[in-house]
Short mmCIF file of C-alpha atoms in Angstrom, two decimals:
data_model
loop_
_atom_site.label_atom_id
_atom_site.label_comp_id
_atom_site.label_asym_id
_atom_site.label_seq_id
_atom_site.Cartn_x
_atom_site.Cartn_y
_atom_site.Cartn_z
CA UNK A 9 119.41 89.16 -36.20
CA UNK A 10 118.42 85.47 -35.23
CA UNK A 11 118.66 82.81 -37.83
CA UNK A 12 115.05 81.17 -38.76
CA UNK A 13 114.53 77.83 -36.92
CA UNK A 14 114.03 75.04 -39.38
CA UNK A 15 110.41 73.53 -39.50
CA UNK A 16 110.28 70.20 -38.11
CA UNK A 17 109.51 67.79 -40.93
CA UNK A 18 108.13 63.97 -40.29
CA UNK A 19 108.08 61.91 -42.62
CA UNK A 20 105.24 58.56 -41.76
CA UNK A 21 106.06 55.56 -43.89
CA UNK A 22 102.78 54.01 -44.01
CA UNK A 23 103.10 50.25 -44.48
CA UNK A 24 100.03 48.08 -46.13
CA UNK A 25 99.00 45.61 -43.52
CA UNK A 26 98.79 41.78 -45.22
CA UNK A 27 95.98 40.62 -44.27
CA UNK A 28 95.56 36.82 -43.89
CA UNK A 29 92.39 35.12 -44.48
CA UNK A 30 91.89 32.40 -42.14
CA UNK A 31 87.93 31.43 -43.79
CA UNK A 32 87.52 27.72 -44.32
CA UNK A 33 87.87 26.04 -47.60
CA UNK A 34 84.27 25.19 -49.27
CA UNK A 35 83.23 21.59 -47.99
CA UNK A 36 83.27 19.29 -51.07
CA UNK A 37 79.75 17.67 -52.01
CA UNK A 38 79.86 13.60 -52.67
CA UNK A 39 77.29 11.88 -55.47
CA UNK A 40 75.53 10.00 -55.42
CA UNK A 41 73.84 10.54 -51.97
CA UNK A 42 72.01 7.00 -51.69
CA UNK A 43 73.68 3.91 -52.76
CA UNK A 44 71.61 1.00 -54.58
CA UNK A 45 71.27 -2.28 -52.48
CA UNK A 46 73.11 -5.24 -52.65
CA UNK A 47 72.92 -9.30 -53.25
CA UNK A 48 74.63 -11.49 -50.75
CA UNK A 49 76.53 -13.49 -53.37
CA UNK A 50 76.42 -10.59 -56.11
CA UNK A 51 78.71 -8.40 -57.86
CA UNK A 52 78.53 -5.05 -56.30
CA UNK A 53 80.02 -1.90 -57.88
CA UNK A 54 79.18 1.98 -56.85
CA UNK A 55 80.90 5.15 -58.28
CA UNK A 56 81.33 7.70 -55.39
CA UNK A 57 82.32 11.46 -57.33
CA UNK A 58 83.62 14.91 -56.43
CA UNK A 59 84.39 17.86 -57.48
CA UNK A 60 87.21 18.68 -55.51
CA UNK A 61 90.96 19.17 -57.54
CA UNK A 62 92.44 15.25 -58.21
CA UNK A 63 93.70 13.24 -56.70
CA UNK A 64 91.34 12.97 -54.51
CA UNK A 65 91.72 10.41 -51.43
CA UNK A 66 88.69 8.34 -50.17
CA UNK A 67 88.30 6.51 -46.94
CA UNK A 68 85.80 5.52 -44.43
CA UNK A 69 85.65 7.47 -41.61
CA UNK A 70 82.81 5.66 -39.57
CA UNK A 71 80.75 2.23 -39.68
CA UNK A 72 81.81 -0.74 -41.52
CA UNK A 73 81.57 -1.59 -44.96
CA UNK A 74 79.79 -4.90 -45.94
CA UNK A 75 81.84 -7.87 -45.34
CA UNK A 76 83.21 -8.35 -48.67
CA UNK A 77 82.88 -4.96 -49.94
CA UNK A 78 86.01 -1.94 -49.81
CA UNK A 79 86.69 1.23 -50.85
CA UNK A 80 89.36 1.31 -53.25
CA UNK A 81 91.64 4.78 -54.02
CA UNK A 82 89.02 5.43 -57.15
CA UNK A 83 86.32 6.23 -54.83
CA UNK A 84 84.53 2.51 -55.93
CA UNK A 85 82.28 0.67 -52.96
CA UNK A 86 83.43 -2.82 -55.09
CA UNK A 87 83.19 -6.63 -53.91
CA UNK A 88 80.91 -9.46 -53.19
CA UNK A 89 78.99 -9.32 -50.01
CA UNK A 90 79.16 -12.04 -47.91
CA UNK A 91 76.25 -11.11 -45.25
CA UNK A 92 73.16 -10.16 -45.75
CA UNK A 93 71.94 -6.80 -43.30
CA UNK A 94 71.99 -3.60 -43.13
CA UNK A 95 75.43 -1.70 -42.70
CA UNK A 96 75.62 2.39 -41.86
CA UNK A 97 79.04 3.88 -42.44
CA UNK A 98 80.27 7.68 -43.61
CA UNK A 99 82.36 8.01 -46.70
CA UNK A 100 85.03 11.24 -46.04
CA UNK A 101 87.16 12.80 -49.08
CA UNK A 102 90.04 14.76 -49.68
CA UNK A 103 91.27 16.84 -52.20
CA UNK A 104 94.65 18.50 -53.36
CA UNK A 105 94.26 21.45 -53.71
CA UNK A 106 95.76 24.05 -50.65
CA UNK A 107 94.24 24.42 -48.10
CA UNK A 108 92.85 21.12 -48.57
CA UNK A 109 89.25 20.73 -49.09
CA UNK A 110 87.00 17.73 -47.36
CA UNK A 111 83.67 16.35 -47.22
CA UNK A 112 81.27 13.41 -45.91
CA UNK A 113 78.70 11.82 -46.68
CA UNK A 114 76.25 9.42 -44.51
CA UNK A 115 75.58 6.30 -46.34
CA UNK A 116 73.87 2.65 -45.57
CA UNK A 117 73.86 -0.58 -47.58
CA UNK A 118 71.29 -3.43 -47.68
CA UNK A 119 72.18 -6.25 -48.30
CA UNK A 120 69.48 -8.51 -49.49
CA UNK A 121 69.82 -12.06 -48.79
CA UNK A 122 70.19 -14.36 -52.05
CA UNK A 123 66.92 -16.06 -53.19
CA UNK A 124 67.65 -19.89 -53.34
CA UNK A 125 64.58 -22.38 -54.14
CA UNK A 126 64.91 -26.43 -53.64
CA UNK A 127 62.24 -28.23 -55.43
CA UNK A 128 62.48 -31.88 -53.58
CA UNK A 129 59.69 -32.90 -55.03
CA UNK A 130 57.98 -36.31 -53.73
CA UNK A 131 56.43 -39.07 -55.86
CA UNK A 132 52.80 -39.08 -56.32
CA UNK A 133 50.06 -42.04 -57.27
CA UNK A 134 47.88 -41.99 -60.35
CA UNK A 135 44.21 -40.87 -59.09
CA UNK A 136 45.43 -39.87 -55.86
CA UNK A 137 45.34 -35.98 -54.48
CA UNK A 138 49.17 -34.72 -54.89
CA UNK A 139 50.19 -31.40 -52.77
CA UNK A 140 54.06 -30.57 -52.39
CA UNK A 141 55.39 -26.61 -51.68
CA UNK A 142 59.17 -26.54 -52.71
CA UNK A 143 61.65 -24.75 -49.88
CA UNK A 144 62.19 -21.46 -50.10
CA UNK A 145 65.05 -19.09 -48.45
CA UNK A 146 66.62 -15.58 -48.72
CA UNK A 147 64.79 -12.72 -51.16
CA UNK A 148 62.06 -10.14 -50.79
CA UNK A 149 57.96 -11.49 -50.80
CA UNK A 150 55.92 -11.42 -52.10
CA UNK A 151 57.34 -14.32 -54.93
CA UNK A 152 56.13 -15.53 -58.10
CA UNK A 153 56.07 -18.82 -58.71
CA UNK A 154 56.23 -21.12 -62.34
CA UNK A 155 56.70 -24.35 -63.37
CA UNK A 156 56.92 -26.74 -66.65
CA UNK A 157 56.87 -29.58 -66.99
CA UNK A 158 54.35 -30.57 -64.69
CA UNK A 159 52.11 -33.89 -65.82
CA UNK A 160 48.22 -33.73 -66.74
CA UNK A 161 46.50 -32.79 -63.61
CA UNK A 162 49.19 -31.10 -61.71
CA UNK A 163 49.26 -27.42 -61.62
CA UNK A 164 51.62 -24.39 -59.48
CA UNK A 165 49.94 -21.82 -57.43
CA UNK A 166 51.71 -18.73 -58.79
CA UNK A 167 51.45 -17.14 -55.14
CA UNK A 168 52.69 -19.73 -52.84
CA UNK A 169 54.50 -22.17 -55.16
CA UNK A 170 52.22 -25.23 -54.10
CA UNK A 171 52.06 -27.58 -57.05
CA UNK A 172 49.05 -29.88 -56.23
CA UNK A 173 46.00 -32.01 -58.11
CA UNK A 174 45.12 -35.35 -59.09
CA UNK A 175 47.75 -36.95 -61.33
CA UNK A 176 46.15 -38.69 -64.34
CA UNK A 177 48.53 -41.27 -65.56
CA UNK A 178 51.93 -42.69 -64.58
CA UNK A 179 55.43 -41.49 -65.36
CA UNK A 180 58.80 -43.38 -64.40
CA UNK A 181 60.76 -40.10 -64.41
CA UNK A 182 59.63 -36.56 -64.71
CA UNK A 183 61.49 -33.42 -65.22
CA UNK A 184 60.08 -30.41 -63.56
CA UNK A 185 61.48 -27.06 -63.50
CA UNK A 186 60.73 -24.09 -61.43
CA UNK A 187 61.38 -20.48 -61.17
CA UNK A 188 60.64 -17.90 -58.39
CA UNK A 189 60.71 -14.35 -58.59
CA UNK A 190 61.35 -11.97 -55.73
CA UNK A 191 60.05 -8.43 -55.46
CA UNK A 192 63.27 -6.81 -54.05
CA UNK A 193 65.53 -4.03 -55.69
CA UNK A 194 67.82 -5.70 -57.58
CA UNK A 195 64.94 -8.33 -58.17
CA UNK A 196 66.01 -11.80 -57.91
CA UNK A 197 65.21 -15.27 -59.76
CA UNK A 198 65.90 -18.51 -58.32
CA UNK A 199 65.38 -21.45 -60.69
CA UNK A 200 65.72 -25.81 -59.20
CA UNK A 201 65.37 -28.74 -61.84
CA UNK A 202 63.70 -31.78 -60.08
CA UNK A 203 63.00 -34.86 -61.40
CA UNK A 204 60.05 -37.25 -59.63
CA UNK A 205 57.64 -39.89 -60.43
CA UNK A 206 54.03 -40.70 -60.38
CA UNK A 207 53.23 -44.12 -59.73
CA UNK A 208 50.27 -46.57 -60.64
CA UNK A 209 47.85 -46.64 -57.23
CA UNK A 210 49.17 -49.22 -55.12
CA UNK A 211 47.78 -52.84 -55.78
CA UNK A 212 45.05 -53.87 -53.90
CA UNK A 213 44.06 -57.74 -53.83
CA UNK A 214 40.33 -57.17 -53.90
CA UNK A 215 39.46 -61.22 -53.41
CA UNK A 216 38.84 -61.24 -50.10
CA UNK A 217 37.20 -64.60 -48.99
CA UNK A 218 37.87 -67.49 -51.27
CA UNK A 219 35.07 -70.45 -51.32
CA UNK A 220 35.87 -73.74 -49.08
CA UNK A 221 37.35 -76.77 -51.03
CA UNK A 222 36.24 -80.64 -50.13
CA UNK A 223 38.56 -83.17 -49.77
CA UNK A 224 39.49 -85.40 -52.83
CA UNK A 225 37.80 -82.47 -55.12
CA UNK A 226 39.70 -80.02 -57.66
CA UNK A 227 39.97 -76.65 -56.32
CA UNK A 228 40.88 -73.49 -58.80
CA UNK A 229 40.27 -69.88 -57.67
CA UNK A 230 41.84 -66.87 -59.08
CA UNK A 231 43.15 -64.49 -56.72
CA UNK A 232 42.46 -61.21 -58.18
CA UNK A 233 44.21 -57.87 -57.81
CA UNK A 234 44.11 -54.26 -59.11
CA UNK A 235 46.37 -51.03 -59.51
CA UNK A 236 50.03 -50.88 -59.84
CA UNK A 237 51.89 -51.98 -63.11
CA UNK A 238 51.06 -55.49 -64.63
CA UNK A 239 52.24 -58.90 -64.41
CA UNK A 240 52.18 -59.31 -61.09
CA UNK A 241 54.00 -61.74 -58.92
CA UNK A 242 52.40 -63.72 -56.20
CA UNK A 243 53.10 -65.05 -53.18
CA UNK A 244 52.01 -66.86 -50.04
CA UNK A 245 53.17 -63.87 -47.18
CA UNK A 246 51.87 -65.66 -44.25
CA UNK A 247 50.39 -68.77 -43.43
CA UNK A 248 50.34 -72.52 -44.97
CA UNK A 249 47.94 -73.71 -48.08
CA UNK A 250 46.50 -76.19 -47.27
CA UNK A 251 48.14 -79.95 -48.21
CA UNK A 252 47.14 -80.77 -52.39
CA UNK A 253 47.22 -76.77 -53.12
CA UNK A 254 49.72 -74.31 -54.39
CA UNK A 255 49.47 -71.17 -55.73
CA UNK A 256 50.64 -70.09 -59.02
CA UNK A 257 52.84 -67.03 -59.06
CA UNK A 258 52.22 -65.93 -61.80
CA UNK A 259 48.29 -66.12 -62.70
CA UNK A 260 47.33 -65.82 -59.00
CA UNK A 261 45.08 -69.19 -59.17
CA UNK A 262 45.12 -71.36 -56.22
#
């Protein structure tokens, strides 16, 4: 009698595949997404955030900063712009956690240019029409324009800074100053101290023929003048008196 044949047993080890998962890391978000403009001359300082693990490492990754301006390890646009414009770069970030996470974030600067007012004011004549419009450079118009100190008939035009009128009496040394107001964001002020005068009119002599003299017979005429300031002081500018006569510096009489 045959022996029974032994049933073939198999035995499968089933191994668990590992499965790798080669999905990108979430992109990191930046804040803010605008940046406030600048002030050639000016302080500027910007927080740039993320969420991503710390530390976090910050560079530029195209454009230019404003000259003046960097990016320090913080994530802080920080400096003092140097030129005015307008500059387009792209902020990039990266974080530590593994894989690494990244992100950008298109950004532009303007830079405004500084608002700077010079007053060089001229010297005006009593009764006379006065018109002067100070220089003006850098800022955002429309401006608005003040002034103190201006004398009794002078006045500013609030719009285009043109202090004119008819001066009323003299002043050996005035003190004026002015302020202008931009209407760019950061708004600027500009402020000039000038000092100028406003004169007497000019003198006038206003004897113009004097009478004819005869020979051997006292002559006296008063030469007679107006405007400017009081005594005046005379003189012969051209021309001879004739022989006997003289005039008097002083009184003006011949």
């Amino acid at each position: 009698m045959k022996a029974l044949a032994k049933p073939l047993v198999r035995f499968w080890l089933l191994m668990p595949a590992l499965l790798l998962c080669s999905c990108p890391a979430p992109r990191l978000e930046l804040a803010p997404v605008e940046l406030e403009n600048g002030v050639e001359g000016w302080n500027y300082r910007e927080q740039l955030v993320s969420e991503g693990r710390p530390p976090l490492r910050w560079s530029i990754s195209q454009g230019d900063l404003p000259p003046g301006l960097i990016l320090n390890d913080g994530g802080e646009l920080v400096g003092t712009p140097r030129q005015p414009g307008d500059y387009p770069f792209t902020v990039r970030v990266r974080d530590s956690s593994f894989p690494a996470r990244t992100g950008t974030q298109n950004y532009a600067i303007t830079i405004l240019p500084r608002l700077r007012i010079t007053a060089n004011l001229p010297n005006g004549r009593v009764l006379e029409p006065y018109a002067a419009t100070p220089a003006l450079e850098g800022g955002v118009p429309p401006y608005t324009f003040e002034a103190i100190g201006l004398p009794a008939g002078l006045g500013i035009n609030p719009e285009t800074g043109t202090i004119s009128g008819v001066p009323l009496t003299p002043h050996a040394a005035l003190r004026v100053d002015l302020r202008v107001t931009d209407s760019g964001q950061p708004q600027q002020t500009a402020t000039d101290t000038d000092f100028f005068a406003i004169k007497n009119q000019a003198i006038q002599i206003v004897t113009s023929d004097l009478p004819a003299g005869q020979v051997g017979v006292a002559y006296n005429q008063a030469v007679v003048a107006e405007n400017g300031q009081p005594p005046y002081r005379w003189a012969v500018s051209d021309g001879l008196l004739p022989g006997g006569l003289r005039l008097n510096t002083v009184t003006g009489v011949i």
